[in-house]
XYZ file of N, CA and C in Angstrom:
807
model
N 61.222 3.272 149.552
C 61.332 1.921 150.114
C 62.806 1.561 150.248
N 63.206 1.050 151.402
C 64.590 0.679 151.619
C 64.913 -0.617 150.889
N 66.119 -0.649 150.332
C 66.592 -1.841 149.659
C 67.714 -2.429 150.462
N 67.754 -3.757 150.576
C 68.836 -4.432 151.289
C 69.744 -5.110 150.291
N 71.030 -4.950 150.507
C 72.011 -5.670 149.702
C 72.789 -6.554 150.646
N 72.868 -7.825 150.345
C 73.584 -8.753 151.214
C 74.361 -9.732 150.378
N 75.380 -10.269 150.953
C 76.233 -11.209 150.244
C 76.215 -12.558 150.968
N 75.114 -12.861 151.644
C 74.949 -14.125 152.331
C 73.708 -14.818 151.793
N 73.340 -15.911 152.392
C 72.185 -16.686 151.934
C 70.902 -15.920 152.188
N 69.858 -16.229 151.404
C 68.573 -15.555 151.543
C 68.011 -15.762 152.946
N 68.221 -16.914 153.536
C 67.714 -17.154 154.875
C 68.344 -16.211 155.882
N 69.620 -15.914 155.709
C 70.291 -14.976 156.603
C 69.725 -13.586 156.424
N 69.435 -13.214 155.164
C 68.859 -11.912 154.905
C 67.511 -11.771 155.579
N 66.692 -12.797 155.533
C 65.382 -12.726 156.166
C 65.510 -12.473 157.663
N 66.477 -13.104 158.294
C 66.694 -12.904 159.720
C 67.096 -11.473 160.015
N 67.965 -10.907 159.145
C 68.413 -9.538 159.332
C 67.249 -8.563 159.212
N 66.408 -8.758 158.182
C 65.285 -7.861 157.973
C 64.337 -7.885 159.161
N 64.096 -9.063 159.742
C 63.204 -9.162 160.895
C 63.769 -8.408 162.088
N 65.070 -8.410 162.223
C 65.690 -7.746 163.356
C 65.962 -6.279 163.123
N 65.713 -5.773 161.869
C 66.052 -4.404 161.546
C 67.530 -4.309 161.249
N 68.042 -3.058 161.294
C 69.458 -2.877 160.987
C 70.334 -3.374 162.116
N 69.864 -3.299 163.348
C 70.664 -3.747 164.480
C 70.889 -5.238 164.429
N 72.011 -5.688 164.984
C 72.342 -7.094 164.925
C 72.597 -7.635 166.325
N 72.076 -8.816 166.595
C 72.410 -9.502 167.840
C 73.310 -10.695 167.552
N 73.363 -11.117 166.298
C 74.183 -12.246 165.895
C 75.659 -11.846 165.952
N 76.450 -12.579 166.739
C 77.863 -12.244 166.885
C 78.645 -12.470 165.606
N 78.037 -13.167 164.640
C 78.700 -13.416 163.370
C 78.173 -12.491 162.270
N 77.525 -11.401 162.664
C 76.935 -10.500 161.684
C 77.485 -9.085 161.856
N 77.522 -8.354 160.745
C 77.882 -6.940 160.772
C 76.937 -6.194 159.837
N 76.376 -5.083 160.325
C 75.404 -4.332 159.537
C 75.890 -2.907 159.304
N 75.662 -2.424 158.082
C 76.001 -1.051 157.729
C 74.776 -0.384 157.119
N 74.722 0.954 157.212
C 73.539 1.689 156.765
C 73.995 3.088 156.350
N 73.527 3.559 155.179
C 73.834 4.943 154.843
C 74.051 5.221 153.376
N 75.106 5.967 153.086
C 75.377 6.569 151.787
C 75.186 5.623 150.599
N 74.351 6.046 149.641
C 74.188 5.260 148.420
C 75.419 5.388 147.527
N 76.171 6.475 147.687
C 77.388 6.651 146.897
C 78.456 5.630 147.248
N 78.391 5.094 148.465
C 79.390 4.137 148.916
C 79.027 2.697 148.575
N 77.949 2.505 147.827
C 77.449 1.158 147.555
C 78.505 0.255 146.922
N 79.177 0.746 145.891
C 80.141 -0.086 145.187
C 81.331 -0.436 146.084
N 81.826 0.555 146.835
C 82.985 0.341 147.702
C 82.641 -0.576 148.860
N 81.583 -0.265 149.585
C 81.264 -1.055 150.780
C 80.783 -2.447 150.384
N 80.111 -2.557 149.232
C 79.682 -3.868 148.767
C 80.859 -4.780 148.460
N 81.878 -4.230 147.784
C 83.068 -5.025 147.460
C 83.815 -5.429 148.725
N 83.910 -4.522 149.683
C 84.589 -4.835 150.943
C 83.812 -5.880 151.741
N 82.495 -5.744 151.754
C 81.678 -6.711 152.480
C 81.759 -8.097 151.871
N 81.774 -8.154 150.548
C 81.869 -9.451 149.868
C 83.204 -10.119 150.179
N 84.285 -9.338 150.133
C 85.606 -9.900 150.429
C 85.688 -10.372 151.879
N 85.077 -9.625 152.784
C 85.102 -9.991 154.204
C 84.351 -11.296 154.434
N 83.212 -11.456 153.792
C 82.456 -12.702 153.920
C 83.246 -13.884 153.363
N 83.899 -13.677 152.227
C 84.653 -14.770 151.606
C 85.787 -15.252 152.511
N 86.340 -14.336 153.293
C 87.486 -14.673 154.143
C 87.096 -15.029 155.577
N 85.788 -14.982 155.872
C 85.333 -15.263 157.236
C 84.073 -16.125 157.154
N 84.262 -17.411 157.208
C 83.163 -18.358 157.044
C 82.059 -18.127 158.078
N 80.819 -18.129 157.610
C 79.668 -18.006 158.494
C 79.268 -16.589 158.830
N 80.038 -15.604 158.372
C 79.732 -14.210 158.672
C 78.670 -13.680 157.703
N 77.745 -12.888 158.239
C 76.725 -12.229 157.424
C 77.003 -10.725 157.399
N 77.133 -10.167 156.195
C 77.329 -8.723 156.033
C 76.106 -8.131 155.345
N 75.589 -7.016 155.859
C 74.452 -6.352 155.215
C 74.733 -4.863 155.051
N 74.149 -4.315 154.013
C 74.275 -2.888 153.694
C 72.888 -2.368 153.319
N 72.464 -1.328 154.002
C 71.151 -0.734 153.762
C 71.362 0.651 153.155
N 71.135 0.845 151.850
C 71.443 2.105 151.174
C 70.351 3.156 151.356
N 70.427 3.895 152.439
C 69.375 4.849 152.791
C 69.769 6.297 152.582
N 71.061 6.591 152.356
C 71.546 7.956 152.286
C 72.342 8.318 153.534
N 73.237 9.278 153.411
C 74.148 9.622 154.503
C 73.424 10.028 155.785
N 72.446 10.929 155.655
C 71.741 11.407 156.837
C 71.049 10.284 157.583
N 70.399 9.391 156.849
C 69.700 8.276 157.480
C 70.677 7.287 158.111
N 71.826 7.094 157.468
C 72.825 6.193 158.034
C 73.387 6.726 159.335
N 73.623 8.019 159.403
C 74.116 8.644 160.634
C 73.081 8.481 161.747
N 71.825 8.695 161.419
C 70.758 8.521 162.410
C 70.671 7.075 162.870
N 70.807 6.135 161.937
C 70.692 4.709 162.274
C 71.752 4.289 163.283
N 72.994 4.716 163.081
C 74.040 4.312 164.028
C 73.875 5.048 165.352
N 73.413 6.285 165.319
C 73.184 7.033 166.561
C 72.114 6.371 167.417
N 71.120 5.780 166.752
C 70.019 5.125 167.453
C 70.292 3.654 167.739
N 71.479 3.180 167.371
C 71.848 1.792 167.649
C 71.185 0.780 166.749
N 70.745 1.211 165.560
C 70.064 0.304 164.650
C 71.011 -0.371 163.661
N 72.282 -0.028 163.695
C 73.270 -0.717 162.874
C 74.626 -0.581 163.539
N 75.569 -1.373 163.071
C 76.918 -1.340 163.643
C 77.703 -0.126 163.186
N 77.700 0.109 161.877
C 78.516 1.164 161.293
C 77.666 1.981 160.324
N 77.654 3.290 160.503
C 76.989 4.173 159.566
C 77.937 4.569 158.449
N 77.389 4.908 157.306
C 78.179 5.281 156.132
C 77.746 6.667 155.673
N 78.710 7.582 155.549
C 78.389 8.949 155.127
C 79.389 9.409 154.078
N 78.889 10.048 153.045
C 79.780 10.590 152.016
C 80.000 12.084 152.286
N 80.220 12.395 153.538
C 80.587 13.733 153.999
C 81.139 13.614 155.409
N 81.829 14.659 155.858
C 82.278 14.683 157.240
C 81.096 14.905 158.174
N 81.233 14.439 159.402
C 80.206 14.701 160.397
C 80.166 16.187 160.747
N 78.980 16.665 161.025
C 78.820 18.038 161.502
C 79.120 18.079 163.000
N 79.442 19.258 163.495
C 79.804 19.394 164.902
C 78.678 18.931 165.818
N 77.446 19.215 165.438
C 76.318 18.799 166.276
C 76.167 17.282 166.293
N 76.558 16.618 165.216
C 76.502 15.157 165.177
C 77.600 14.559 166.052
N 78.769 15.159 166.020
C 79.839 14.707 166.907
C 79.446 14.915 168.369
N 78.754 16.011 168.629
C 78.321 16.307 169.998
C 77.299 15.300 170.503
N 76.648 14.592 169.580
C 75.676 13.565 169.955
C 76.344 12.227 170.254
N 77.675 12.217 170.230
C 78.400 11.005 170.592
C 78.780 10.131 169.426
N 79.050 10.753 168.268
C 79.430 9.983 167.092
C 80.876 10.295 166.701
N 81.539 9.285 166.148
C 82.933 9.409 165.710
C 83.033 9.087 164.230
N 83.832 9.862 163.504
C 84.036 9.604 162.083
C 85.431 9.047 161.832
N 85.517 8.136 160.872
C 86.791 7.600 160.406
C 86.770 7.639 158.890
N 87.694 8.372 158.286
C 87.713 8.484 156.828
C 88.251 7.180 156.230
N 87.446 6.572 155.382
C 87.817 5.329 154.717
C 88.538 5.595 153.397
N 88.033 6.565 152.642
C 88.566 6.834 151.300
C 88.125 8.223 150.862
N 88.667 8.663 149.741
C 88.235 9.903 149.105
C 87.517 9.558 147.815
N 86.547 10.404 147.459
C 85.777 10.161 146.244
C 85.547 11.477 145.528
N 85.784 11.484 144.236
C 85.427 12.658 143.459
C 83.928 12.716 143.245
N 83.398 13.916 143.190
C 82.004 14.100 142.790
C 82.034 14.520 141.326
N 81.584 13.635 140.472
C 81.599 13.918 139.037
C 80.397 14.774 138.662
N 80.643 15.811 137.877
C 79.563 16.592 137.282
C 79.243 15.919 135.958
N 78.008 15.455 135.814
C 77.659 14.579 134.696
C 76.621 15.203 133.766
N 76.759 14.883 132.484
C 75.794 15.302 131.473
C 75.487 14.105 130.582
N 74.502 14.276 129.740
C 74.161 13.253 128.758
C 75.314 13.077 127.773
N 75.619 11.849 127.344
C 76.726 11.638 126.400
C 76.594 12.417 125.098
N 75.381 12.801 124.695
C 75.177 13.555 123.462
C 75.454 15.045 123.627
N 75.671 15.487 124.851
C 75.951 16.907 125.097
C 77.367 17.230 124.616
N 77.553 18.248 123.759
C 78.887 18.563 123.247
C 79.810 19.240 124.261
N 79.282 19.693 125.386
C 80.101 20.344 126.406
C 80.930 19.287 127.139
N 82.217 19.539 127.273
C 83.123 18.585 127.928
C 83.801 19.132 129.169
N 83.827 20.461 129.325
C 84.562 21.069 130.429
C 83.829 22.320 130.913
N 83.760 22.473 132.234
C 83.217 23.675 132.850
C 84.093 24.039 134.045
N 84.092 25.322 134.422
C 84.797 25.684 135.642
C 83.797 25.796 136.785
N 84.313 25.867 138.009
C 83.445 25.883 139.188
C 82.485 27.060 139.176
N 82.971 28.221 138.772
C 82.116 29.409 138.764
C 80.922 29.217 137.843
N 81.170 28.653 136.662
C 80.082 28.418 135.715
C 79.098 27.385 136.252
N 79.610 26.334 136.871
C 78.725 25.319 137.455
C 77.829 25.943 138.514
N 78.414 26.795 139.352
C 77.624 27.476 140.367
C 76.524 28.323 139.756
N 76.850 29.043 138.692
C 75.847 29.891 138.041
C 74.741 29.053 137.415
N 75.106 27.905 136.870
C 74.096 27.012 136.293
C 73.120 26.566 137.375
N 73.657 26.094 138.499
C 72.781 25.538 139.533
C 71.985 26.601 140.285
N 72.450 27.845 140.265
C 71.673 28.919 140.896
C 70.725 29.597 139.917
N 70.667 29.065 138.683
C 69.705 29.576 137.706
C 70.144 30.830 136.984
N 71.429 31.182 137.071
C 71.922 32.378 136.385
C 72.277 32.085 134.931
N 72.598 30.848 134.628
C 72.786 30.372 133.251
C 71.744 29.288 133.020
N 70.894 29.471 132.029
C 69.741 28.576 131.879
C 69.677 27.838 130.549
N 70.577 28.156 129.614
C 70.547 27.498 128.310
C 71.946 27.027 127.943
N 72.032 25.795 127.434
C 73.327 25.227 127.068
C 74.032 26.032 125.983
N 73.293 26.728 125.127
C 73.928 27.483 124.039
C 74.825 28.595 124.567
N 74.586 29.047 125.777
C 75.383 30.133 126.357
C 76.747 29.662 126.857
N 76.948 28.335 126.905
C 78.230 27.801 127.390
C 78.785 26.741 126.429
N 78.466 26.924 125.148
C 79.049 26.060 124.131
C 78.248 24.837 123.764
N 77.027 24.739 124.253
C 76.205 23.572 123.960
C 75.097 23.863 122.976
N 74.149 22.958 122.905
C 73.005 23.120 122.006
C 71.985 24.089 122.606
N 71.061 24.525 121.782
C 70.011 25.447 122.215
C 68.943 24.669 122.979
N 69.246 24.353 124.229
C 68.336 23.595 125.085
C 68.325 24.217 126.479
N 67.162 24.288 127.078
C 67.064 24.767 128.455
C 67.703 23.737 129.382
N 68.581 24.202 130.249
C 69.292 23.296 131.152
C 68.343 22.734 132.209
N 68.369 21.417 132.372
C 67.555 20.737 133.379
C 68.471 20.317 134.528
N 68.203 20.866 135.707
C 69.074 20.653 136.862
C 68.622 19.445 137.679
N 69.511 18.461 137.773
C 69.251 17.250 138.542
C 70.126 17.281 139.796
N 69.550 16.976 140.940
C 70.316 16.944 142.179
C 69.848 15.821 143.084
N 70.449 15.774 144.258
C 70.085 14.780 145.261
C 69.190 15.405 146.324
N 68.606 14.537 147.135
C 67.677 14.978 148.175
C 68.417 15.648 149.330
N 67.691 16.457 150.102
C 68.261 17.057 151.307
C 68.734 15.942 152.232
N 69.913 16.106 152.822
C 70.481 15.073 153.678
C 71.480 14.183 152.970
N 71.528 14.263 151.643
C 72.491 13.482 150.870
C 73.899 14.032 151.086
N 74.859 13.141 151.324
C 76.236 13.567 151.456
C 76.790 14.113 150.157
N 76.349 13.535 149.035
C 76.803 14.013 147.733
C 76.323 15.443 147.503
N 75.071 15.701 147.811
C 74.534 17.064 147.668
C 75.262 18.036 148.585
N 75.471 17.644 149.825
C 76.164 18.505 150.778
C 77.548 18.871 150.262
N 78.282 17.853 149.760
C 79.615 18.105 149.242
C 79.608 18.980 148.008
N 78.728 18.680 147.074
C 78.646 19.445 145.835
C 78.311 20.905 146.107
N 77.302 21.144 146.928
C 76.856 22.518 147.171
C 77.897 23.320 147.947
N 78.581 22.680 148.893
C 79.582 23.415 149.661
C 80.782 23.788 148.783
N 81.183 22.898 147.882
C 82.338 23.162 147.017
C 82.010 24.212 145.959
N 80.795 24.184 145.432
C 80.409 25.122 144.381
C 79.807 26.417 144.931
N 79.656 26.506 146.247
C 79.101 27.711 146.857
C 77.638 27.941 146.541
N 76.879 26.858 146.440
C 75.470 26.962 146.045
C 74.505 26.484 147.133
N 74.970 26.467 148.394
C 74.121 25.968 149.483
C 72.793 26.724 149.524
N 71.707 25.951 149.554
C 70.352 26.494 149.682
C 69.975 27.444 148.546
N 70.695 27.364 147.415
C 70.415 28.281 146.306
C 70.176 27.565 144.981
N 70.245 26.244 144.977
C 70.100 25.495 143.727
C 68.645 25.449 143.266
N 68.458 25.587 141.966
C 67.124 25.590 141.363
C 66.838 24.232 140.719
N 66.803 23.210 141.541
C 66.656 21.847 141.024
C 65.323 21.638 140.317
N 65.367 20.922 139.190
C 64.141 20.435 138.561
C 63.705 19.137 139.226
N 64.702 18.301 139.576
C 64.435 17.038 140.260
C 65.435 16.851 141.396
N 64.951 16.373 142.543
C 65.797 16.015 143.668
C 65.580 14.523 143.934
N 66.585 13.719 143.631
C 66.433 12.270 143.625
C 67.141 11.632 144.814
N 66.709 10.427 145.168
C 67.121 9.832 146.430
C 68.258 8.827 146.327
N 68.852 8.679 145.154
C 69.987 7.764 145.055
C 70.897 8.174 143.913
N 72.140 7.703 143.987
C 73.108 7.942 142.916
C 72.598 7.376 141.596
N 72.064 6.157 141.637
C 71.565 5.521 140.426
C 70.439 6.298 139.769
N 69.527 6.825 140.589
C 68.417 7.606 140.046
C 68.919 8.885 139.378
N 69.912 9.540 139.997
C 70.458 10.775 139.427
C 71.109 10.492 138.076
N 71.886 9.410 137.995
C 72.523 9.072 136.728
C 71.484 8.705 135.671
N 70.450 7.993 136.082
C 69.397 7.616 135.151
C 68.686 8.818 134.560
N 68.434 9.827 135.406
C 67.748 11.030 134.933
C 68.599 11.781 133.925
N 69.903 11.858 134.161
C 70.802 12.548 133.234
C 70.972 11.739 131.949
N 71.105 10.420 132.081
C 71.272 9.561 130.913
C 70.077 9.643 129.968
N 68.912 9.924 130.513
C 67.701 9.934 129.711
C 67.283 11.295 129.192
N 68.109 12.333 129.431
C 67.708 13.686 129.038
C 68.913 14.454 128.491
N 68.959 14.754 127.198
C 70.102 15.466 126.600
C 70.330 16.859 127.183
N 69.325 17.418 127.862
C 69.447 18.769 128.409
C 69.848 18.773 129.886
N 70.005 17.602 130.469
C 70.206 17.518 131.913
C 71.673 17.661 132.319
N 71.864 18.116 133.558
C 73.158 18.116 134.214
C 72.927 17.648 135.652
N 73.856 16.875 136.164
C 73.716 16.370 137.524
C 75.075 16.135 138.137
N 75.081 15.477 139.269
C 76.344 15.124 139.927
C 76.175 13.770 140.604
N 77.291 13.042 140.678
C 77.243 11.693 141.231
C 78.632 11.290 141.693
N 78.673 10.316 142.570
C 79.942 9.776 143.028
C 80.756 9.268 141.849
N 82.010 9.689 141.770
C 82.886 9.217 140.702
C 83.023 7.703 140.724
N 83.002 7.126 141.932
C 83.136 5.676 142.068
C 81.966 4.931 141.438
N 80.857 5.615 141.202
C 79.655 4.962 140.688
C 79.319 5.324 139.245
N 80.068 6.245 138.645
C 79.730 6.730 137.301
C 79.859 5.610 136.266
N 78.842 5.520 135.402
C 78.810 4.503 134.352
C 78.861 5.165 132.978
N 78.976 4.352 131.947
C 79.100 4.861 130.590
C 77.811 5.475 130.062
N 76.734 5.369 130.805
C 75.469 5.958 130.372
C 75.470 7.476 130.499
N 76.464 8.036 131.217
C 76.589 9.477 131.354
C 78.029 9.889 131.036
N 78.252 11.191 130.868
C 79.592 11.718 130.611
C 80.018 12.606 131.766
N 81.172 12.317 132.351
C 81.715 13.142 133.430
C 82.528 14.282 132.823
N 82.223 15.515 133.202
C 82.932 16.674 132.692
C 84.264 16.863 133.412
N 85.234 17.419 132.714
C 86.426 17.902 133.403
C 86.072 19.255 134.023
N 86.751 19.586 135.122
C 86.480 20.826 135.836
C 87.723 21.703 135.765
N 87.604 22.824 135.066
C 88.759 23.683 134.886
C 89.908 22.976 134.205
N 89.582 22.047 133.305
C 90.597 21.308 132.569
C 91.127 20.075 133.268
N 90.655 19.798 134.475
C 91.130 18.644 135.239
C 90.099 17.517 135.161
N 90.535 16.369 134.664
C 89.650 15.215 134.522
C 89.470 14.535 135.878
N 88.243 14.141 136.233
C 88.043 13.404 137.488
C 88.590 11.989 137.376
N 89.557 11.649 138.214
C 90.197 10.338 138.184
C 90.864 10.101 139.522
N 91.248 8.847 139.787
C 91.871 8.528 141.070
C 93.096 9.399 141.327
N 93.941 9.570 140.326
C 95.170 10.348 140.514
C 94.872 11.805 140.839
N 93.909 12.418 140.132
C 93.626 13.835 140.356
C 92.871 14.070 141.661
N 92.110 13.073 142.104
C 91.477 13.165 143.424
C 92.540 13.052 144.513
N 93.451 12.108 144.347
C 94.494 11.886 145.355
C 95.394 13.116 145.521
N 95.796 13.725 144.386
C 96.717 14.860 144.497
C 96.006 16.196 144.718
N 94.684 16.172 144.747
C 93.916 17.368 145.067
C 93.669 18.306 143.908
N 94.153 17.990 142.714
C 93.951 18.897 141.586
C 92.496 18.891 141.101
N 91.812 17.770 141.290
C 90.365 17.744 141.013
C 89.667 18.153 142.299
N 89.089 19.339 142.288
C 88.660 19.962 143.546
C 87.279 19.520 144.024
N 86.484 18.922 143.137
C 85.133 18.510 143.549
C 85.233 17.102 144.125
N 85.589 17.015 145.379
C 85.778 15.731 146.038
C 85.335 15.828 147.487
N 85.103 14.633 148.078
C 84.656 14.561 149.466
C 85.109 13.229 150.069
N 84.996 13.065 151.376
C 85.413 11.807 151.988
C 84.290 10.778 152.035
N 84.663 9.511 152.051
C 83.770 8.421 152.414
C 84.071 8.115 153.887
N 83.067 8.217 154.725
C 83.276 8.182 156.174
C 82.535 7.011 156.823
N 83.208 6.351 157.764
C 82.590 5.346 158.623
C 82.187 6.042 159.919
N 80.955 5.807 160.352
C 80.442 6.474 161.553
C 80.145 5.427 162.626
N 80.701 5.647 163.809
C 80.475 4.751 164.944
C 80.101 5.575 166.168
N 79.590 4.882 167.189
C 79.223 5.565 168.430
C 80.437 5.675 169.344
N 80.732 6.872 169.770
C 81.880 7.115 170.638
C 81.701 6.383 171.959
N 82.745 5.703 172.396
C 82.706 5.042 173.699
C 81.905 3.768 173.739
N 81.403 3.314 172.581
C 80.632 2.075 172.524
C 81.397 1.054 171.693
N 81.700 -0.072 172.274
C 82.461 -1.091 171.552
C 81.594 -1.779 170.500
N 82.196 -2.018 169.371
C 81.546 -2.822 168.349
C 81.571 -4.286 168.763
N 80.683 -5.091 168.174
C 80.767 -6.522 168.387
C 82.092 -7.027 167.824
N 82.477 -8.229 168.195
C 83.735 -8.775 167.713
C 83.815 -8.827 166.198
N 82.723 -9.261 165.562
C 82.712 -9.365 164.104
C 82.736 -7.991 163.453
N 81.947 -7.060 163.993
C 81.916 -5.708 163.431
C 83.265 -5.023 163.581
N 83.932 -5.240 164.711
C 85.249 -4.645 164.915
C 86.269 -5.242 163.940
N 86.171 -6.532 163.720
C 87.075 -7.194 162.772
C 86.872 -6.636 161.374
N 85.618 -6.398 160.998
C 85.310 -5.817 159.698
C 85.863 -4.401 159.608
N 85.638 -3.612 160.653
C 86.130 -2.231 160.693
C 87.651 -2.202 160.531
N 88.337 -3.062 161.289
C 89.801 -3.105 161.231
C 90.292 -3.512 159.843
N 89.579 -4.446 159.230
C 89.969 -4.925 157.904
C 89.832 -3.824 156.852
N 88.689 -3.135 156.810
C 88.459 -2.165 155.732
C 89.275 -0.893 155.910
N 89.782 -0.639 157.128
C 90.631 0.542 157.349
C 92.117 0.193 157.328
N 92.447 -1.024 156.925
C 93.844 -1.456 156.845
C 94.340 -1.374 155.406
N 95.660 -1.322 155.215
C 96.209 -1.323 153.849
C 95.781 -2.541 153.036
N 95.406 -3.605 153.714
C 94.979 -4.824 153.037
C 93.770 -4.586 152.134
N 92.946 -3.589 152.490
C 91.717 -3.326 151.736
C 91.917 -2.318 150.613
N 93.095 -1.740 150.507
C 93.308 -0.647 149.554
C 93.053 -1.038 148.104
N 93.484 -2.241 147.719
C 93.300 -2.658 146.339
C 91.816 -2.773 145.993
N 91.028 -3.282 146.930
C 89.583 -3.414 146.704
C 88.948 -2.029 146.591
N 89.336 -1.108 147.464
C 88.792 0.249 147.436
C 89.123 0.922 146.106
N 90.361 0.786 145.665
C 90.777 1.373 144.393
C 90.013 0.764 143.216
N 89.837 -0.553 143.241
C 89.119 -1.232 142.168
C 87.666 -0.794 142.087
N 87.128 -0.351 143.228
C 85.744 0.119 143.270
C 85.624 1.595 142.896
N 86.753 2.219 142.550
C 86.710 3.593 142.026
C 86.988 4.691 143.015
N 87.297 4.355 144.271
C 87.595 5.376 145.278
C 89.085 5.404 145.557
N 89.523 6.378 146.341
C 90.947 6.546 146.636
C 91.190 6.237 148.109
N 91.853 5.125 148.426
C 92.097 4.766 149.830
C 93.026 5.767 150.511
N 92.825 5.959 151.812
C 93.639 6.928 152.540
C 94.537 6.266 153.577
N 94.322 4.976 153.865
C 95.088 4.283 154.898
C 96.273 3.550 154.280
N 97.458 3.816 154.802
C 98.667 3.215 154.247
C 99.358 2.365 155.293
């Protein structure tokens, strides 16, 4: 079931839901896509509403693949993807604009004694070659692999970086960042991955090859498990005045402090 997050009055939300993701209201801007971008895009949308009286901002957290489809079909103003567009998506008339960088945190239960893994070991874990925590310094527990659903930008990024595309032996494939963190938080044997911008104290983020996931290490590239937060628009199609104003605002240096506060690394200077 799709969830709507809005920072306007309930009456405005009802109007948006009736119209779907697409907007005809010149004072409205709609976004759809990556659940990993929830904290960042929510903070930006709230700030935009506060500075623009009467504007309605909506965010539909459906996942990267669904957000890309929504903007391609004209059902929203701006799609949100936590991965780069594929060549076939660009060929369909879509344009990507990188908003920020985000680390993908490899997460375990806080009670797990393991604090650091290298990429090779992570790959072996997810491909089922290492199946017990005791073999890598942990307790004698069978490793439970938590991942995201097919089409997730987080999954796409994680699998491409770890070299595990189409080879992961997931126990659970979940449809949101929050669900993935919840599954790991509730199981001492679990391992998963989630947007660094969204990681909470209910889970523990591992260092990778001795490098801690943080804004500085993502920015300088030393933390290698990272991906872009991308805005997706239709090539050759003008945004509405309000949507364009929002786009210009969030891609300007003015938005950098908000992006950083939400846990991501801004790229526009």
